[in-house]
XYZ file of C-alpha atoms in Angstrom:
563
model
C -77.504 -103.097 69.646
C -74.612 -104.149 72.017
C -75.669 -103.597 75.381
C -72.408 -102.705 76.874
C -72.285 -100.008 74.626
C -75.995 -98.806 75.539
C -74.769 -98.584 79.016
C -71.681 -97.097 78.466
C -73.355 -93.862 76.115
C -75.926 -93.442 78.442
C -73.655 -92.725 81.079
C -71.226 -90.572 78.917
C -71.801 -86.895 78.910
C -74.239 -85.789 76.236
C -73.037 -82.768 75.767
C -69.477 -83.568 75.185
C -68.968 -84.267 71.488
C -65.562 -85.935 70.734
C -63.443 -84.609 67.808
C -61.595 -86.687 65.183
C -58.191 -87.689 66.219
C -55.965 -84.988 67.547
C -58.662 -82.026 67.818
C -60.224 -80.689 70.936
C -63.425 -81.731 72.256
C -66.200 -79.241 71.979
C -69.000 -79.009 74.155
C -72.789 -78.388 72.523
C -74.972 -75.395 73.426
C -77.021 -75.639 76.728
C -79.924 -76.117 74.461
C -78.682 -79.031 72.871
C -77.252 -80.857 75.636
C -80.566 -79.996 77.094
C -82.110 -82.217 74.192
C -79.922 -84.749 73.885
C -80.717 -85.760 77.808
C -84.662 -85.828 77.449
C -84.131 -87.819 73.733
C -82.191 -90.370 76.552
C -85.151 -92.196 78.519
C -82.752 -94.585 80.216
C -81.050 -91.770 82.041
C -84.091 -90.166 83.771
C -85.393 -93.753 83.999
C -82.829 -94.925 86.028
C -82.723 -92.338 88.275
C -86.283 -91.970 89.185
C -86.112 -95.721 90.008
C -82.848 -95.773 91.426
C -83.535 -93.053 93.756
C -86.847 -95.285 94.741
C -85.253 -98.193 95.682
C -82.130 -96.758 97.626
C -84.876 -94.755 99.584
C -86.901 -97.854 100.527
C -83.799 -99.988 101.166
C -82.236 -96.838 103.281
C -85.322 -96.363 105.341
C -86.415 -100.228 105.737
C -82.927 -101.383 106.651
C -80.601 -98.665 108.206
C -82.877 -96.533 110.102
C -80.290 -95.813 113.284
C -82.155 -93.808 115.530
C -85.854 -94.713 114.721
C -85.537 -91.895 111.631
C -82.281 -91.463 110.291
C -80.904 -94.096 107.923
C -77.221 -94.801 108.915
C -76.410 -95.237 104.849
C -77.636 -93.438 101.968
C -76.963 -93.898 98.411
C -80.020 -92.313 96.993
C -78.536 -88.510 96.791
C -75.128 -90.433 95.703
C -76.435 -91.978 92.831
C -78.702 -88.632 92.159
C -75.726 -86.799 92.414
C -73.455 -88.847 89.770
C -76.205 -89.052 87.357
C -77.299 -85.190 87.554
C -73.472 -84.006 86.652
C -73.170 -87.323 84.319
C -76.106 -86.292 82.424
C -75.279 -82.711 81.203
C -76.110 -78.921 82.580
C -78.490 -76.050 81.669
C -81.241 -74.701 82.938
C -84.148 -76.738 81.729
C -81.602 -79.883 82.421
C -81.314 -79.088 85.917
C -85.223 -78.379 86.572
C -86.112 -81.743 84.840
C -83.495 -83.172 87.308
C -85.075 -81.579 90.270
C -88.044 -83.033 89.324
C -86.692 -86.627 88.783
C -85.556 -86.648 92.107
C -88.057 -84.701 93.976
C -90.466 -87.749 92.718
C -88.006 -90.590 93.125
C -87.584 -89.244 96.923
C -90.739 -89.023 97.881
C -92.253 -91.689 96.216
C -89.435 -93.769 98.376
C -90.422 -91.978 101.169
C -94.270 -92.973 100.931
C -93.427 -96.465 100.092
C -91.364 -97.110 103.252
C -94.638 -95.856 105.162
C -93.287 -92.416 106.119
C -96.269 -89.996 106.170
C -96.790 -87.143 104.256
C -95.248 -84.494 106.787
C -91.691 -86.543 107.412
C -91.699 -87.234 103.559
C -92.097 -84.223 102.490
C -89.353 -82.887 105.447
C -87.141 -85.403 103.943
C -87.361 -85.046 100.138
C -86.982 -81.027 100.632
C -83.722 -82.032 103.071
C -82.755 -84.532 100.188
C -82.924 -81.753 97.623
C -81.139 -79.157 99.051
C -77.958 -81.301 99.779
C -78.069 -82.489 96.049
C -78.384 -79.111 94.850
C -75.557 -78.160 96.960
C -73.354 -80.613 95.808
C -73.937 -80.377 92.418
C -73.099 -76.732 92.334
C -70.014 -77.002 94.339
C -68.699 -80.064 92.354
C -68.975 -78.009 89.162
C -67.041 -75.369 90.644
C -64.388 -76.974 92.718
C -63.641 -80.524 90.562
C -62.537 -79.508 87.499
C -63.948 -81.374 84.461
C -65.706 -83.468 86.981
C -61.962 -84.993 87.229
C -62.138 -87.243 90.273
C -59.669 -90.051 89.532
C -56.828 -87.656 89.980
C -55.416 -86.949 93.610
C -56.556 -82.927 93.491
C -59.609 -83.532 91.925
C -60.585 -86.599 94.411
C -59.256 -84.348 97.295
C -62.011 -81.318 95.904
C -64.783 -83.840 95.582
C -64.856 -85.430 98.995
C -64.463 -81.901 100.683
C -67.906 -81.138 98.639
C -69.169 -84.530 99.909
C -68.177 -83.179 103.524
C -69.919 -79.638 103.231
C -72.775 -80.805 101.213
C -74.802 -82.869 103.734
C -74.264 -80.147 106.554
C -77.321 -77.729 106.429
C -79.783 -80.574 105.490
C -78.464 -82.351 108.254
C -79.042 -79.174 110.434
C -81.797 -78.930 108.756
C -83.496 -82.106 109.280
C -82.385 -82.219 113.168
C -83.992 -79.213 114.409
C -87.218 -80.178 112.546
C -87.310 -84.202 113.344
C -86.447 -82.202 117.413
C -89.696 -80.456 116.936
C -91.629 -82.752 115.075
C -91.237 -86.059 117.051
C -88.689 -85.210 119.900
C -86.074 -87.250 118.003
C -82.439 -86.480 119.713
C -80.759 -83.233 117.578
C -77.289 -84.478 117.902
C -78.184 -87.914 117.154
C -80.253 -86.828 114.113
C -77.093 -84.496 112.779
C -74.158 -86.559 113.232
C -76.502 -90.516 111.733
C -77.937 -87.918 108.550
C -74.137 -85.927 107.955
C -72.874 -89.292 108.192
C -74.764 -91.352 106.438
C -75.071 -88.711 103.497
C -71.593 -87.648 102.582
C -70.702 -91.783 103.018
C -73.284 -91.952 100.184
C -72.003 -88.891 98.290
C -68.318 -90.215 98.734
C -69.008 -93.989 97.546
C -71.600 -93.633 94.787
C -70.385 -90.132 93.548
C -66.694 -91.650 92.946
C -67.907 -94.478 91.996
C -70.482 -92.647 89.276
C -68.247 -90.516 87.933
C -64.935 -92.268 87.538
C -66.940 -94.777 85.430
C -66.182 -94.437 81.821
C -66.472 -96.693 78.829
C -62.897 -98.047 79.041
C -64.138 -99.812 82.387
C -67.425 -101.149 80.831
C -65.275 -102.790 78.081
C -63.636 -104.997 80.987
C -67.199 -107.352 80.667
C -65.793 -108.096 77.154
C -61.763 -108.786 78.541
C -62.542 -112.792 80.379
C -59.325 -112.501 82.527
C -59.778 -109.033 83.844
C -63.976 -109.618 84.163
C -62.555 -113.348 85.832
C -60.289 -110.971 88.547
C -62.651 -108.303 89.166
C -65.555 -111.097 90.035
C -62.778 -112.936 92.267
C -61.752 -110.041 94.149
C -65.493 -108.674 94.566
C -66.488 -112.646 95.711
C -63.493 -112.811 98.440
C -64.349 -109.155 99.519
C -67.893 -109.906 100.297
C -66.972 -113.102 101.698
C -64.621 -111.481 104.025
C -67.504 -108.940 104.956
C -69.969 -111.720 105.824
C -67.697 -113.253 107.809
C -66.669 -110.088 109.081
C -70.165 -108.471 109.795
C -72.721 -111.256 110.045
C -73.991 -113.657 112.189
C -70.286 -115.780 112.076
C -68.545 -112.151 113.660
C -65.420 -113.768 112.882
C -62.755 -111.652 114.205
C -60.844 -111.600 110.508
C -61.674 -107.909 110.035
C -57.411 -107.125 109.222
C -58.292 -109.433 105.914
C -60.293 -106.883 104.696
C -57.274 -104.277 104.186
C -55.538 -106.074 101.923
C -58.056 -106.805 99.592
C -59.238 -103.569 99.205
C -55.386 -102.222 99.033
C -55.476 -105.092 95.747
C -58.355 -103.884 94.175
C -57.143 -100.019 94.263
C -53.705 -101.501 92.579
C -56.076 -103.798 89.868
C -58.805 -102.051 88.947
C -57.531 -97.846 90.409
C -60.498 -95.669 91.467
C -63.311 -97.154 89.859
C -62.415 -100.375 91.734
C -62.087 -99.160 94.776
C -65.283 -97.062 94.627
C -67.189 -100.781 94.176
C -65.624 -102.622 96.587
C -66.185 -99.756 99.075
C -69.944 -100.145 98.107
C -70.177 -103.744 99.216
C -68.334 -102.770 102.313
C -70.520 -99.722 103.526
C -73.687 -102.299 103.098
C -72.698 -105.009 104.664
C -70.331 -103.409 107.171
C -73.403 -100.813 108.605
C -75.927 -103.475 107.285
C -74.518 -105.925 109.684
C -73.497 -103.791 112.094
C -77.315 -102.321 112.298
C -78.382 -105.685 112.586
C -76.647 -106.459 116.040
C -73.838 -108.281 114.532
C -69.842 -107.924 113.740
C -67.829 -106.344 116.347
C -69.791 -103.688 117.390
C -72.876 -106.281 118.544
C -72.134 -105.389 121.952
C -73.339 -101.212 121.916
C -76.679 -99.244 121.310
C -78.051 -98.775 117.829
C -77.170 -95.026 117.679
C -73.563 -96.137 119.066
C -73.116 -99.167 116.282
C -74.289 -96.761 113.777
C -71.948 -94.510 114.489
C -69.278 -96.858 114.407
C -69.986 -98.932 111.528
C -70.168 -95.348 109.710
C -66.472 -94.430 110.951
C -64.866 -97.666 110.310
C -65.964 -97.063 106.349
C -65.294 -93.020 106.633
C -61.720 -93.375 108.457
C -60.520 -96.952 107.895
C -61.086 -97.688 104.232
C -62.003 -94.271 102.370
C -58.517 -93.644 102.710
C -57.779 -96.039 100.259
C -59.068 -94.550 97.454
C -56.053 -91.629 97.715
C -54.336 -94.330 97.171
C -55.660 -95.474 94.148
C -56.428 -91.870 92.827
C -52.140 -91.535 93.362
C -51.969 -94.474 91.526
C -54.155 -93.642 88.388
C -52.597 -90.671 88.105
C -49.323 -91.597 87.744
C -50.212 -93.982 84.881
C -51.496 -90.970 83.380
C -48.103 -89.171 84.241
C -46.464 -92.401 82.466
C -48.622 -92.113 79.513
C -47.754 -89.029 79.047
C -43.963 -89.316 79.450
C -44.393 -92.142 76.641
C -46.169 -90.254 74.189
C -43.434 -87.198 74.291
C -40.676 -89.647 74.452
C -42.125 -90.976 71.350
C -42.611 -87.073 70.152
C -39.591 -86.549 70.611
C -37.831 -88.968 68.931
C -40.425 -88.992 65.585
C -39.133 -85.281 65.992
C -35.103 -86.374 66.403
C -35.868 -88.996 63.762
C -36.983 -85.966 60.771
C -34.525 -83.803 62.116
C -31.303 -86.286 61.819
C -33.231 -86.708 58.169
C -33.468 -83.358 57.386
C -29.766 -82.456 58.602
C -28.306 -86.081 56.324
C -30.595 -85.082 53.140
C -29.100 -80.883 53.427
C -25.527 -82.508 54.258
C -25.522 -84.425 51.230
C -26.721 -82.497 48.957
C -24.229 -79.638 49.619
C -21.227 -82.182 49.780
C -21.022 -82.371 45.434
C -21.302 -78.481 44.830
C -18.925 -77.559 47.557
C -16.357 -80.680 45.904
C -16.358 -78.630 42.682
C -16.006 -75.135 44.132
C -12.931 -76.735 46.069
C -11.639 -78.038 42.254
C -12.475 -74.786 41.201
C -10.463 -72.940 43.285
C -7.655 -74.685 43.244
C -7.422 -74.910 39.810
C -8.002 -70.690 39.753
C -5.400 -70.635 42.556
C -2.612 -72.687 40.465
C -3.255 -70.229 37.924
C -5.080 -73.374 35.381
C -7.821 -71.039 34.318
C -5.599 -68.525 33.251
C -3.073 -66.027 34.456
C -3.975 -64.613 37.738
C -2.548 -61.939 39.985
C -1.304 -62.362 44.148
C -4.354 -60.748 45.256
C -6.670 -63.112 43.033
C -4.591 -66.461 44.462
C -5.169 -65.008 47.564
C -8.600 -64.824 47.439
C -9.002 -68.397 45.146
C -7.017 -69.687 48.319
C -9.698 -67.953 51.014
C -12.280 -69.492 48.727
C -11.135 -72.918 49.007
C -10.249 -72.491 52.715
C -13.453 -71.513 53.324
C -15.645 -74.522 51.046
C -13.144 -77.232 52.845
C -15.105 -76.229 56.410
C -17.809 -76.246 55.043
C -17.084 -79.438 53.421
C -15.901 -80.678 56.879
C -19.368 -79.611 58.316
C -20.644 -81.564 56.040
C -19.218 -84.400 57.617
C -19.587 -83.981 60.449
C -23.427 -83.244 60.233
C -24.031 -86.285 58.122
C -21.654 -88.304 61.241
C -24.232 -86.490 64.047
C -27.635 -87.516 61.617
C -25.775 -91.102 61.377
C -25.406 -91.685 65.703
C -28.800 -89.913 66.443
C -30.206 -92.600 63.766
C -27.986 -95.298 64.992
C -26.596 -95.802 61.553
C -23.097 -95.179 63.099
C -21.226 -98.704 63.712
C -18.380 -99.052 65.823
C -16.003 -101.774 65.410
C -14.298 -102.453 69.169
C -11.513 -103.774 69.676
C -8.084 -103.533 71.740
C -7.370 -99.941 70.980
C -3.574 -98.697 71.981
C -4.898 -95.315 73.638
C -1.085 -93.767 73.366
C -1.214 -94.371 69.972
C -4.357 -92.333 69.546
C -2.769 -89.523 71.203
C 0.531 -89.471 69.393
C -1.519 -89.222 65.827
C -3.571 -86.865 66.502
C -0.360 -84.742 67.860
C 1.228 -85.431 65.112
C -1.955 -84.033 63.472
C -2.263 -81.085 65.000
C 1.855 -80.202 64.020
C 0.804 -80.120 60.258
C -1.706 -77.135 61.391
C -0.407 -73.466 60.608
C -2.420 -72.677 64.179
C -0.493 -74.535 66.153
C 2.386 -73.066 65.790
C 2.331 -70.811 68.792
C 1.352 -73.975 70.957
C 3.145 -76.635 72.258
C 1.391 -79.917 72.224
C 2.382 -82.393 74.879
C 1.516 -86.378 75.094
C 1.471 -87.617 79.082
C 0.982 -91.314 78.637
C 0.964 -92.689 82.762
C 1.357 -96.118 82.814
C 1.498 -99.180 80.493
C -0.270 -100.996 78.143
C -2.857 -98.547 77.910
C -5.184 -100.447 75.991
C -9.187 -99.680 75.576
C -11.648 -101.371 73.969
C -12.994 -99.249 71.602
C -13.131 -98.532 67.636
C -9.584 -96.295 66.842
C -11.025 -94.063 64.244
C -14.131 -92.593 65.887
C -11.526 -92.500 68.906
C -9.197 -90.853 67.005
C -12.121 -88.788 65.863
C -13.412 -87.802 69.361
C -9.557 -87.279 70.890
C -9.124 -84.896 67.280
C -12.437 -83.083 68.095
C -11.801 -82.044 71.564
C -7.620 -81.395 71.064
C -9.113 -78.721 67.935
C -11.183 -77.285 70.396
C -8.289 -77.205 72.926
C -6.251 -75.190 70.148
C -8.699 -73.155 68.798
C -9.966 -71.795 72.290
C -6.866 -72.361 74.719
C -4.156 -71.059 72.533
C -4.155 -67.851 74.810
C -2.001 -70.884 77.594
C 0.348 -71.737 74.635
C -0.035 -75.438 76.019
C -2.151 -78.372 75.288
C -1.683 -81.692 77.258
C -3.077 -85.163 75.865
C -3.148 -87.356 78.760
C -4.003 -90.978 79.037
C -4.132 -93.115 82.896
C -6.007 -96.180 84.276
C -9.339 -95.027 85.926
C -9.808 -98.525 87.503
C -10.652 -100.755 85.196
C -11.025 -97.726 82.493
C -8.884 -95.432 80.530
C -9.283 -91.618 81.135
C -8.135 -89.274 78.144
C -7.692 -86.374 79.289
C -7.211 -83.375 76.901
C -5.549 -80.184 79.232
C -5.613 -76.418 78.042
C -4.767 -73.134 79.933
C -7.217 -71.492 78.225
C -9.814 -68.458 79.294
C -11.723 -71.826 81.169
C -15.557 -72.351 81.224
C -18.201 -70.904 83.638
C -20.552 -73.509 85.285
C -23.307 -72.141 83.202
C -21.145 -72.568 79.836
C -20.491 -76.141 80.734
C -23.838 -77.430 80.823
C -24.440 -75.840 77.406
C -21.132 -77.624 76.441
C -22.710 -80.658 74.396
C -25.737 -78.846 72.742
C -25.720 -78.601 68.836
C -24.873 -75.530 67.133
C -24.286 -74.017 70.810
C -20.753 -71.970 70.678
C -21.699 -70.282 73.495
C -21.694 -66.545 72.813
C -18.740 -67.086 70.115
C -20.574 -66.740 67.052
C -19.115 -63.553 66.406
C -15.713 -63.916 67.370
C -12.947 -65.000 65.188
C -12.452 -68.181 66.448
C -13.443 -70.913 63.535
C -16.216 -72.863 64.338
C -20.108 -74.358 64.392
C -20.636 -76.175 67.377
C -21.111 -79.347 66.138
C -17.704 -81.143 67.509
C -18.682 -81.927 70.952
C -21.786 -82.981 69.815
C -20.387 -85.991 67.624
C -17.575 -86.292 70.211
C -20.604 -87.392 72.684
C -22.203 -89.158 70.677
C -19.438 -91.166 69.335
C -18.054 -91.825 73.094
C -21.673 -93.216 74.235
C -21.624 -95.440 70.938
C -18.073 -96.847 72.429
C -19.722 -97.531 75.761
C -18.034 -94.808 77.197
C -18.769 -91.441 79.305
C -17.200 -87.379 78.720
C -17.645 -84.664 80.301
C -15.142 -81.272 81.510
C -13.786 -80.022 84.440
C -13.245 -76.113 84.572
C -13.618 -72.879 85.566
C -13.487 -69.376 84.506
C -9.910 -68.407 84.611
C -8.328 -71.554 84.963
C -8.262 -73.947 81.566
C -10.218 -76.535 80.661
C -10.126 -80.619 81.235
C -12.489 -82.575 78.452
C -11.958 -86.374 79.843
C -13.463 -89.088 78.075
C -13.689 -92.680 80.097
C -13.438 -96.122 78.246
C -13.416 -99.922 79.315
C -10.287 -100.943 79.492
C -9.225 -104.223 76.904
């Protein structure tokens, strides 16, 4: 079996069970998930061993004050792997039990005797236990690569390590003498360091990073930034004490931005070894104070000056999750625009050939073809054929909207005389029985008003918005067509003295089959029009948009490049 993928189900969740595509996870019964951790030997494997060897390495190499190790992993790594593994009752007393044996059998094999090993195994447990609880209630989904969830989990690695560390001071006080505020402040430390680095670190890891040992340019990057941030820590913190300690920043900054949380969390384990390593040993830049004192300050330097940094890369992780997101609805959306411009083509053309033949119907009943007929029937043949032409010019105009939301429209540009435009489509209007009550003006302010556009959507759009200037503003008994330069564009401008629009109608303006509240009213209509007309004008390379307000007419402007 692939070992990368051993390692990468043994530290998945048990418990969670993942759906086919595009269901919900479920989670299993306590029970189960409670058997499908002890069928897992790896898992309690590695943690009864794990938690041996950070004990002996803790106690061997970092003791600070005689007792207290300045770093310590072991209830970091215990704490990952217990809310890794799964939950339940029995699961959590099996855990106990791991630990409870990998403590203690550290603790004996770093030559603590029974009474301090015992002391610090119950300490150990009780800070676990602690943090375990709180995590599952505070992070949720055990969610720590995102900025909330990151924020929740190093508060819990704050409060966790507090009444062990009271704890362990009063009794190491009365046990051996050992100084209480030294004993508090090296065991908080040292404990929620080890919570913050290992937890993160644990729990951000998920398959997707594992499968980065298969990818030879990322593995290549993430072995090259590891190699020249332990090489800056040597020469930071050993023997050399080279005073390069701003290089380290940097490269820690560069592995948030690479490799986001679970990057960060490694790096920062190199650095909290061989920063309070070294600095325990006498060397780096604190070589010159007491071991308590370079404890203390290799402990801060990791706590204030590069923790941080993982915020950073938590921000960072989540807004590629914000930008996944915005690129799977964009892509929603537009499988979604995509059926509906299908759906509205396929209904448009299939009502264009009926309604052609009730139009030759009617006619024909209206001429009096089918027989003789009396006023009131040529009346209503003529209502009947009114009434199929808009829909027949719906139609159109629906198949025209499918077309530009598809792209399918093409627009052929070229030097357009703008004044032109206007004239025909007043001349348009004139034929209308409508328009009779409303005089119909051309303004045409300067010369050679020439755009570069295609002149029969133009003529289209200018139509469009002049119908709506008639049908809506007739109540002014004037409608203006105006064409100016703009700069280097030409602004149509189509005026009524109309009822005007509120600042809440206009931002409905351009929304299909919006007519905003005049569905009712007896004003023609389906509010399709300044739909297309947008569409059409964004297809030119050119903007529209209104200027109103209630009372005082209405301005639709459309802006073109100029030819």
């Amino acid at each position: 079996m692939d070992p990368i993928m051993t390692m990468s189900r043994a530290l998945e969740r048990p418990e969670a069970v993942v759906e086919p595509s595009g269901m919900t996870p479920r989670t299993l019964p306590s029970s189960q998930a409670n058997a499908a951790f002890f069928r897992q030997p790896l898992l309690p494997i590695l943690t009864a061993v794990g938690v041996t060897v950070l004990v002996v390495l803790a106690v061997s190499f970092a003791r600070a004050n005689g007792v207290v190790a300045a770093l310590w992993g072991a209830s970091g790594l215990a704490l990952a792997l217990w809310l890794r593994g799964g939950r339940g009752l029995a699961y959590d007393c099996g855990f106990v039990v791991l630990i409870a044996a990998g403590v203690l059998a550290g603790e004996f094999l770093s030559g603590n005797g029974p009474a301090l090993a015992l002391l610090f195994t119950v300490a150990n447990l009780l800070e676990i236990a602690l943090a375990v609880v709180l995590t599952r209630r505070l992070v949720t989904g055990l969610h720590v690569d995102s900025v909330e969830g990151l924020a929740r989990f190093l508060t819990v690695c704050a409060i966790a390590p507090l009444p062990s560390a009271v704890f362990s001071a009063v009794a190491l006080n009365m046990m051996i003498g050992a100084d209480l505020l030294d004993s508090l402040r090296i065991w908080w430390s040292a404990h929620a360091l080890g919570f913050a680095v290992l937890g993160v670190f644990g729990l951000t890891l998920r398959r997707s990073h594992l499968n980065i040992l298969r990818e030879p340019v990322r593995l290549a990057e993430g072995v090259a930034l590891s190699g020249l941030i332990l090489s800056a820590c040597y020469a930071i913190f050993s023997q050399l004490s080279l005073p390069y300690g701003f290089l380290l920043l940097p490269l820690l900054v560069l592995m948030a931005v690479r490799f986001r949380v679970v990057g960060i969390a490694w790096a920062l384990m190199i650095v909290s070894v061989m920063a309070i390593g070294g600095t325990m040993a006498g060397n780096g830049p604190y070589h010159d104070f007491n071991a308590e004192q370079r404890a203390m300050l290799g402990q801060l330097l990791v706590l204030l000056g590069y923790m941080p940094i993982v915020m950073v890369a938590a921000l960072l992780e989540e807004r590629d999750r914000l930008t996944e997101r915005a690129r799977e609805g964009r892509a929603r959306a537009e499988r979604a625009s995509a059926a509906k411009s299908r759906l509205l083509a396929n209904v448009a053309h299939e009502i264009k050939s009926p309604i052609g033949g009730v139009i030759g119907i009617g006619e024909l009943w209206a001429g009096g073809h089918l027989g003789a007929v009396t006023p009131n029937q040529v009346e209503m043949a003529q209502m009947l054929v009114k009434t199929a032409r808009q829909v027949e010019a719906l139609t159109h105009d629906l198949l025209d909207v499918a077309r530009a939301e598809a792209g399918a429209v093409k627009v052929d540009l070229r030097p357009t005389d703008v004044a032109g435009v206007l004239e025909d489509v007043r001349r348009s209007l004139l034929l209308n029985p409508e328009t009779a009550a409303v005089k119909i003006d051309v303004v045409a302010a300067g010369d050679h008003l020439v755009a570069r556009a295609d002149s029969q959507r133009l003529t289209q759009v200018v139509g469009n918005l002049a119908n709506n200037a008639v049908k809506y503003g007739a109540s002014g008994g004037l409608v203006v067509l105006r064409a100016a330069w703009s700069g280097d564009r030409v602004r149509i401008e189509v005026v009524d003295r109309g009822p005007g629009l509120s600042e809440e109608k206009q931002a409905q303006l351009f929304e299909p089959f919006n007519r905003l509240g005049l569905e009712r009213s007896a004003i023609e209509g389906h509010g399709v029009g300044l739909t297309l007309a947008k569409r059409l004008v964004e297809l030119q390379g050119g903007e529209i948009g209104v200027i109103s307000a209630s009372g005082q007419g209405a301005t639709f402007w459309v802006e073109l490049p100029g030819a």
